[in-house]
PDB file of C-alpha atoms in Angstrom:
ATOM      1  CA  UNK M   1      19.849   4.094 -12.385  1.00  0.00           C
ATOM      2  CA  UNK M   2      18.610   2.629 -15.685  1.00  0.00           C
ATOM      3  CA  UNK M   3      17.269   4.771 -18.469  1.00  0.00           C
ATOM      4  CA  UNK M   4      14.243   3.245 -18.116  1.00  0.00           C
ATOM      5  CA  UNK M   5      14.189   3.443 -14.589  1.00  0.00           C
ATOM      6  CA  UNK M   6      12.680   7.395 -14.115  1.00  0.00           C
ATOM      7  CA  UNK M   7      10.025   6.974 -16.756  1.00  0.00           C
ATOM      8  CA  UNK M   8       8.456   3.830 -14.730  1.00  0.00           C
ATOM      9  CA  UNK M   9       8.964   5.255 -11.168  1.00  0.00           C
ATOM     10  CA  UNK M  10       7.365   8.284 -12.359  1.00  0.00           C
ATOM     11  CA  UNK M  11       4.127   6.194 -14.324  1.00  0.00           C
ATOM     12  CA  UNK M  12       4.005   3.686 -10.830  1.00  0.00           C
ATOM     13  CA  UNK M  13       4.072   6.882  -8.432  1.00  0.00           C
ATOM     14  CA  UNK M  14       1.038   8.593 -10.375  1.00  0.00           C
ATOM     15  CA  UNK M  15      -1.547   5.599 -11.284  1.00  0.00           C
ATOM     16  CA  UNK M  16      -0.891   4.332  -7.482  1.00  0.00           C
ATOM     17  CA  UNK M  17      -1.203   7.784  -6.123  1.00  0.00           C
ATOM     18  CA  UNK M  18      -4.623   8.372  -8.748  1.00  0.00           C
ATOM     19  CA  UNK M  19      -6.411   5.617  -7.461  1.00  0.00           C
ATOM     20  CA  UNK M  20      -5.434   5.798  -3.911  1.00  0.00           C
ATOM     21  CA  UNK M  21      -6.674   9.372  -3.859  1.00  0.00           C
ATOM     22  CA  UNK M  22     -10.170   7.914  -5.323  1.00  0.00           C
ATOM     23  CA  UNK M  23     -10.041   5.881  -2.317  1.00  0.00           C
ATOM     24  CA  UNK M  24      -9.521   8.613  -0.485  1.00  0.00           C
ATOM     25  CA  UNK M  25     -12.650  10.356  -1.522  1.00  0.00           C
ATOM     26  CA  UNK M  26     -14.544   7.358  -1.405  1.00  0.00           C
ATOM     27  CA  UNK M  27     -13.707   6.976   2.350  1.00  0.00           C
ATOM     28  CA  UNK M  28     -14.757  10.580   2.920  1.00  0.00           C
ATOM     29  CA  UNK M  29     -18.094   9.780   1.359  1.00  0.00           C
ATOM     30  CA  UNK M  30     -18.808   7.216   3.553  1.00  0.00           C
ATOM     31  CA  UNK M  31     -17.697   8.722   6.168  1.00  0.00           C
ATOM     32  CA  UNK M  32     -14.808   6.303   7.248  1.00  0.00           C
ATOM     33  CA  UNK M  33     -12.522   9.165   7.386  1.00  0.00           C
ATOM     34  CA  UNK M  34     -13.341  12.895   8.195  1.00  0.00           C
ATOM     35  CA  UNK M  35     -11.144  15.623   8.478  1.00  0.00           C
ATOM     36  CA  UNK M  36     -11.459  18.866  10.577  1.00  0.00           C
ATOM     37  CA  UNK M  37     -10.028  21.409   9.075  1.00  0.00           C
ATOM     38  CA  UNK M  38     -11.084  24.647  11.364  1.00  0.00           C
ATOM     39  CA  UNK M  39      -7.843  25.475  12.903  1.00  0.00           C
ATOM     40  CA  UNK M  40      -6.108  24.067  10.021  1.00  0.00           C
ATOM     41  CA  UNK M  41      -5.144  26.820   7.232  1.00  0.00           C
ATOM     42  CA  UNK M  42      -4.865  24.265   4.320  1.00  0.00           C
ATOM     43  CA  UNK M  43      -5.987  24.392   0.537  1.00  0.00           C
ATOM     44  CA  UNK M  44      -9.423  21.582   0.526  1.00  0.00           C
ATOM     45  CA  UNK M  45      -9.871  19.330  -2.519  1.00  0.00           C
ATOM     46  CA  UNK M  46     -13.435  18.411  -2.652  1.00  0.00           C
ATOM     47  CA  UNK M  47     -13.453  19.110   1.196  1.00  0.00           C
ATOM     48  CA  UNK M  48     -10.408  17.279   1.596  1.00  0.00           C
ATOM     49  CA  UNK M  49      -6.689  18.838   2.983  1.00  0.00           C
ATOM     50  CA  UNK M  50      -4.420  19.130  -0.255  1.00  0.00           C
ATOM     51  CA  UNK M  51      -1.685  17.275   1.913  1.00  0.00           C
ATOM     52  CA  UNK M  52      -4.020  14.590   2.561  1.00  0.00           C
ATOM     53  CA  UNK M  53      -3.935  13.829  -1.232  1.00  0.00           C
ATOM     54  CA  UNK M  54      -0.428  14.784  -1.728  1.00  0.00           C
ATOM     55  CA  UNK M  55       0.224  11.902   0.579  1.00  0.00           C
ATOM     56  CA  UNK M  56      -1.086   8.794  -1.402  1.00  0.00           C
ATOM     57  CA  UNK M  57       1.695   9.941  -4.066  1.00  0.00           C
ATOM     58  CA  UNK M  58       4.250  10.185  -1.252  1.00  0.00           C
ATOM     59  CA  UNK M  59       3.824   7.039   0.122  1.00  0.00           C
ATOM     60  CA  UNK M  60       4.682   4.931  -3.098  1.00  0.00           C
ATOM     61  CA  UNK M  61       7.556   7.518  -3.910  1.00  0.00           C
ATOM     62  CA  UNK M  62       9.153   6.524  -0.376  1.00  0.00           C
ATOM     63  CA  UNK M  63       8.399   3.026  -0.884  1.00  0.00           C
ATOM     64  CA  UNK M  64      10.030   2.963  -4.454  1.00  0.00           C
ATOM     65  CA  UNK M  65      13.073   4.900  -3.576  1.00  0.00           C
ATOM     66  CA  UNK M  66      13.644   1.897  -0.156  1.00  0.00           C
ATOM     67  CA  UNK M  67      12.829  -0.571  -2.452  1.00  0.00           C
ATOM     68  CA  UNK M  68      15.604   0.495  -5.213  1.00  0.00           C
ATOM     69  CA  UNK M  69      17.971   1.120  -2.439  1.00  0.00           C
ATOM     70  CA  UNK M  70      17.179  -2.138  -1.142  1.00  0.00           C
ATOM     71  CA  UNK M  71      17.748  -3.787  -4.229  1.00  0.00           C
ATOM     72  CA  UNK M  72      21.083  -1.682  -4.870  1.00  0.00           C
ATOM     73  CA  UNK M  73      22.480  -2.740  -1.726  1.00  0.00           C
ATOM     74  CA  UNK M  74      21.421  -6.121  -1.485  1.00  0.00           C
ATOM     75  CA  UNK M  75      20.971  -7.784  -4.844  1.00  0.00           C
ATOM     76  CA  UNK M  76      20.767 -11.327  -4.209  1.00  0.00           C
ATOM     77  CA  UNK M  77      17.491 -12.718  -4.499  1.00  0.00           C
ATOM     78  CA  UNK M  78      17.876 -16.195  -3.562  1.00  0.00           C
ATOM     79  CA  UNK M  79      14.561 -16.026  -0.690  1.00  0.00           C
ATOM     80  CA  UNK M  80      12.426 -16.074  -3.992  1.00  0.00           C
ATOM     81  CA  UNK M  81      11.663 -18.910  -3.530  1.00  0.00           C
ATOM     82  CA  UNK M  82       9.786 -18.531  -0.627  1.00  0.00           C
ATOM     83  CA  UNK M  83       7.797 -15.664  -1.332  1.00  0.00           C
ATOM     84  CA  UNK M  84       5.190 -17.443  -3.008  1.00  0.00           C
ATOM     85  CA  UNK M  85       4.299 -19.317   0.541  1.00  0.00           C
ATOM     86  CA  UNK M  86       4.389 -16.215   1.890  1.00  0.00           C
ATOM     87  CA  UNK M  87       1.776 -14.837  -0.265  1.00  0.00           C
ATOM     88  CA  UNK M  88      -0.404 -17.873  -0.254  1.00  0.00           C
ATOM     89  CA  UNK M  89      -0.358 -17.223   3.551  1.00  0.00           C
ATOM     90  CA  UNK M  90      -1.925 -13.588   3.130  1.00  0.00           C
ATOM     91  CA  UNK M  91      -4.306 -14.950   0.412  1.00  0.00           C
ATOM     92  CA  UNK M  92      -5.836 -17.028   3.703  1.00  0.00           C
ATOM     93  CA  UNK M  93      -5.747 -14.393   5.924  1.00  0.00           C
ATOM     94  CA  UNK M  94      -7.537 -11.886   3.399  1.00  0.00           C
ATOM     95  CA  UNK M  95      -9.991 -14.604   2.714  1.00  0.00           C
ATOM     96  CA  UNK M  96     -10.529 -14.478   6.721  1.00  0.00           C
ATOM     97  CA  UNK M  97     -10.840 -10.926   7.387  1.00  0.00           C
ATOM     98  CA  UNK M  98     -13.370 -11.041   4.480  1.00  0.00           C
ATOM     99  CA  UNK M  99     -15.277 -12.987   5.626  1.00  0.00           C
ATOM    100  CA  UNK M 100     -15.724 -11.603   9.274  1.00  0.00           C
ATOM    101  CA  UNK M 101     -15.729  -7.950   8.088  1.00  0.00           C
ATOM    102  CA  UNK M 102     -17.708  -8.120   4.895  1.00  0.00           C
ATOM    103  CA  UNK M 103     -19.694  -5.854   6.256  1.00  0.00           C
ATOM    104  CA  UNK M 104     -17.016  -3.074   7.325  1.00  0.00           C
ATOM    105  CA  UNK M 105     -16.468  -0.802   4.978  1.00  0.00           C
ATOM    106  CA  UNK M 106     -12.179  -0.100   5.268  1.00  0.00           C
ATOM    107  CA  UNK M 107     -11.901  -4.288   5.807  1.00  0.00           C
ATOM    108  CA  UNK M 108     -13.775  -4.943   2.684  1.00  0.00           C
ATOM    109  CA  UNK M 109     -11.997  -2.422   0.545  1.00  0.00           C
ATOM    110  CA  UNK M 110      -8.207  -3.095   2.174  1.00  0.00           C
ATOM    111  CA  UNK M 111      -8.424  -6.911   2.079  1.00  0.00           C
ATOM    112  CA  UNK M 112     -10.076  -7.642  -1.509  1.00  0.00           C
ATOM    113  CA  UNK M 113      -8.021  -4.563  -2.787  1.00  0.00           C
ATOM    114  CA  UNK M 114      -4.762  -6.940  -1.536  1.00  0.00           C
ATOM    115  CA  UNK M 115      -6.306 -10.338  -2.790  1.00  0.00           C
ATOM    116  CA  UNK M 116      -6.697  -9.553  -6.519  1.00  0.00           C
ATOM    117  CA  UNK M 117      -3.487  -8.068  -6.017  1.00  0.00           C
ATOM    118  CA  UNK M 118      -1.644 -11.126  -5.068  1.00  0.00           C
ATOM    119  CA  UNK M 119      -3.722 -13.671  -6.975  1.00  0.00           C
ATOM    120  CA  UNK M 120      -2.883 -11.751  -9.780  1.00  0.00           C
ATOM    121  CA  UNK M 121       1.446 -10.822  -9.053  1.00  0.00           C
ATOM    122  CA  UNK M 122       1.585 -14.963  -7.668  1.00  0.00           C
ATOM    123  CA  UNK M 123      -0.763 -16.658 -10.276  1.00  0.00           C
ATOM    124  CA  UNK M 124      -0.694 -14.548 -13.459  1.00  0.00           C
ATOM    125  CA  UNK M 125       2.004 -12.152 -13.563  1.00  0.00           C
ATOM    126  CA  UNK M 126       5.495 -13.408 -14.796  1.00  0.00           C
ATOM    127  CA  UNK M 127       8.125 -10.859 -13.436  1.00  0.00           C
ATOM    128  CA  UNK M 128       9.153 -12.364 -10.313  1.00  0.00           C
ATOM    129  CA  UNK M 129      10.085  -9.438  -7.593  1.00  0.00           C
ATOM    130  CA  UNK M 130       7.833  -9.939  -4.074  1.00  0.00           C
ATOM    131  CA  UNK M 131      10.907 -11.107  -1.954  1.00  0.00           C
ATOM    132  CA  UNK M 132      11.988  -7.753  -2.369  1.00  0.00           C
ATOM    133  CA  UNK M 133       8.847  -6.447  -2.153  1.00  0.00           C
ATOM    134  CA  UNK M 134       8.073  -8.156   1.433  1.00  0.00           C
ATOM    135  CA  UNK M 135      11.556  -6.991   2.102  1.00  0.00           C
ATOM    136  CA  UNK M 136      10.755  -2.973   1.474  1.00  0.00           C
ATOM    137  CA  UNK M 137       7.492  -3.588   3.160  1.00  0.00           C
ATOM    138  CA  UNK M 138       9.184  -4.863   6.390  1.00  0.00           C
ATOM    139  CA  UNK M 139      11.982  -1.798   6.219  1.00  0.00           C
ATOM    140  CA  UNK M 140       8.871   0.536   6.182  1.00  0.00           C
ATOM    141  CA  UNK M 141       6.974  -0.896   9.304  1.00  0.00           C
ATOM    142  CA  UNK M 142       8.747   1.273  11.481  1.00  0.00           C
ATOM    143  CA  UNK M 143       8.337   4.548   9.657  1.00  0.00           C
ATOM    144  CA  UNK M 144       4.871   4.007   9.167  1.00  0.00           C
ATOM    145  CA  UNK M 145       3.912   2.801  12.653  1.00  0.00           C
ATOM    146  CA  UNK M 146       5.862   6.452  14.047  1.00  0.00           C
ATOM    147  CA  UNK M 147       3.673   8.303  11.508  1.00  0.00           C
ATOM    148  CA  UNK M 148       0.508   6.661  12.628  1.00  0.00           C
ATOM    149  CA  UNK M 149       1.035   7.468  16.171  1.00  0.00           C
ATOM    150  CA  UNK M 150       1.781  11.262  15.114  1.00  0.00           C
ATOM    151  CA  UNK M 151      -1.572  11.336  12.978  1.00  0.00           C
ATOM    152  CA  UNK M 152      -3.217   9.946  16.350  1.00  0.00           C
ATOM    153  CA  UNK M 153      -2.065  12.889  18.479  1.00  0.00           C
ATOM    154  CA  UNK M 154      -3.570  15.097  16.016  1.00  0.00           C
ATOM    155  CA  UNK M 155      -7.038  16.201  15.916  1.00  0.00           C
ATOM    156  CA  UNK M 156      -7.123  17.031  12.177  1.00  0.00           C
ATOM    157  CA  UNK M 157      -7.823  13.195  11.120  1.00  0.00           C
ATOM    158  CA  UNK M 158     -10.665  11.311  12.513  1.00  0.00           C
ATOM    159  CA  UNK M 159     -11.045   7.561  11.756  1.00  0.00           C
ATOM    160  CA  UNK M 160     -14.537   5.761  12.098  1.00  0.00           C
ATOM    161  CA  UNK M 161     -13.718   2.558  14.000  1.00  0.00           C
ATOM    162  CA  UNK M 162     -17.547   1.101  13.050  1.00  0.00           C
ATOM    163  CA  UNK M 163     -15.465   0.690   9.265  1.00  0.00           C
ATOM    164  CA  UNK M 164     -13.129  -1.672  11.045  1.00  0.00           C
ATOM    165  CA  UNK M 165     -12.647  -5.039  12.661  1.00  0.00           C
ATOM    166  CA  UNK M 166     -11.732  -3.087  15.800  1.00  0.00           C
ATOM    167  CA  UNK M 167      -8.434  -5.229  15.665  1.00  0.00           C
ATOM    168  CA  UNK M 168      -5.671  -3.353  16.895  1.00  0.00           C
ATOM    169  CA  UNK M 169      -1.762  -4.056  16.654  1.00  0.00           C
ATOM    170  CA  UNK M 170       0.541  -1.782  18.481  1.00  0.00           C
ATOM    171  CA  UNK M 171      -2.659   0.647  18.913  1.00  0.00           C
ATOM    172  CA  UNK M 172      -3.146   0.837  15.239  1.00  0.00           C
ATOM    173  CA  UNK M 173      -5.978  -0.788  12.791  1.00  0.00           C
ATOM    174  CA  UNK M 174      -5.075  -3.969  11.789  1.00  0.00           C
ATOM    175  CA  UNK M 175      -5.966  -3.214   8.172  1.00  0.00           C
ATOM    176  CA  UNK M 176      -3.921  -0.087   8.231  1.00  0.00           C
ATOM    177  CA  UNK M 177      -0.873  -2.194   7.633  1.00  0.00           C
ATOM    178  CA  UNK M 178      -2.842  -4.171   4.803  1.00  0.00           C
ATOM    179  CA  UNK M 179      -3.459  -0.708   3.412  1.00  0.00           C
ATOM    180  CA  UNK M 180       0.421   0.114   3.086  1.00  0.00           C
ATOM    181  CA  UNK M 181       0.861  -2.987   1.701  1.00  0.00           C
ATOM    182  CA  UNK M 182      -1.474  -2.327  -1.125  1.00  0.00           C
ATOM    183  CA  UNK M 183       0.200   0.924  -1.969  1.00  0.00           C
ATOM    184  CA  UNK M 184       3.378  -0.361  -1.969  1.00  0.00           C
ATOM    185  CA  UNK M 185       2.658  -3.628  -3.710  1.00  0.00           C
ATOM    186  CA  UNK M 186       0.768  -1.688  -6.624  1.00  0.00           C
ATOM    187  CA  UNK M 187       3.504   0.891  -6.987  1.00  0.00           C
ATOM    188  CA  UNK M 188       6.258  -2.240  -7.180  1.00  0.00           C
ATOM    189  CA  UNK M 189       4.106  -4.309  -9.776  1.00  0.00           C
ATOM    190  CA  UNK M 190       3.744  -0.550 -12.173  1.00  0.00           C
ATOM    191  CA  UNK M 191       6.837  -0.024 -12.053  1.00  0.00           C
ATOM    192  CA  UNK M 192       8.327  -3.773 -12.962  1.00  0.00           C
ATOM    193  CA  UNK M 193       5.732  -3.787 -14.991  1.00  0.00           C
ATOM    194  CA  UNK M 194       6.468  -0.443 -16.967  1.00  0.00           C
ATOM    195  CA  UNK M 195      10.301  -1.177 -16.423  1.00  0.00           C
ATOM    196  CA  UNK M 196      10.388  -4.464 -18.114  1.00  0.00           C
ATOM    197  CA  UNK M 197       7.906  -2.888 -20.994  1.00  0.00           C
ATOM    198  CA  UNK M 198      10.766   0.076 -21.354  1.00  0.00           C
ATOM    199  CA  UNK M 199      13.509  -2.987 -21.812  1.00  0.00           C
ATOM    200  CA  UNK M 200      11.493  -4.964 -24.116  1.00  0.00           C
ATOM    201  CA  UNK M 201      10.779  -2.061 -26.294  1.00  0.00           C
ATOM    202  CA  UNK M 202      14.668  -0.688 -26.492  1.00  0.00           C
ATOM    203  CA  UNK M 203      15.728  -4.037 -27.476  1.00  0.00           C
TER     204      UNK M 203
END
């Protein structure tokens, strides 16, 4: 791994992980997500479980670490070129679910969350990286759909489907996937970002 390398993964793990855990509280103000915690011996951050928090920071780490290996493993990035329809694709579909959940609290936040991310990566952002991004993403459906299916047998986490489209794939909110991609996209653009900052900087 690059010098540089640690330094950025670190900066992209914590700034995702801050604002996700904003989120996080956000949602618990408005009552998208509640927690109940009464057979549940676990340290509370502003009524919410410590691991709850602990895992907006673990979800970019894992994403990071598949995306370097990823990129380790598999280096050539000649599908580049169509990432860009790609994105353009999910830039319609967020303008969609906008519009027909504008009024749903965990919609509105996932899907203009992910727009001004990828107007901003595609349209104003020069480091070129989201084939490898959509590649990580895909690698991490599975994972994610196994640990949404635990968190559903569990009575600890309760979601309010009012907040949603009530759009379901494979029994689990549409915009949950959106959500993962957000994470993981932010955490990729920080750390290019900060990377390519690091190289500029040591010449």
């Amino acid at each position: 791994m690059n010098n540089s390398y640690p330094k950025a993964f670190l900066a992209a793990v914590c700034l995702t992980g801050i604002f996700f855990s904003a989120l996080t509280f956000l949602f618990n103000a408005l009552q998208i997500l509640s927690f109940d915690t009464s057979n549940f011996d676990n340290p509370l951050v502003m009524g919410i479980p410590l691991y709850t928090i602990a895992t907006t920071f673990a979800v970019p780490t894992v994403g990071l670490f598949t995306y370097l290996f990823l990129n380790s493993r598999f280096p050539n990035n000649a599908l580049e070129k169509f990432s860009l329809s790609l994105s353009n694709l999910l830039l319609g579909i967020c303008v969609a679910m906008l519009f027909f959940g504008y009024l749903k609290w965990y919609t509105l936040s996932t899907f203009f969350i992910l727009f001004i991310l990828l107007m901003y990566v595609e349209y104003r952002n020069k480091l070129r990286f989201m084939y490898r991004f959509y590649r990580s993403y895909t690698a991490l459906l599975i994972p994610f759909y196994l640990t949404c299916m635990f968190l559903k047998q569990t009575p600890i986490l309760t979601f309010n489907k009012n907040a949603t489209l009530k759009l379901n794939l494979f029994d689990v909110p549409i915009e949950a996937y959106f959500y993962l991609m957000n994470m993981l996209l932010m955490s990729v653009y920080l750390f290019e970002l900060f990377k390519s900052k690091s190289a500029k900087a040591n010449g």
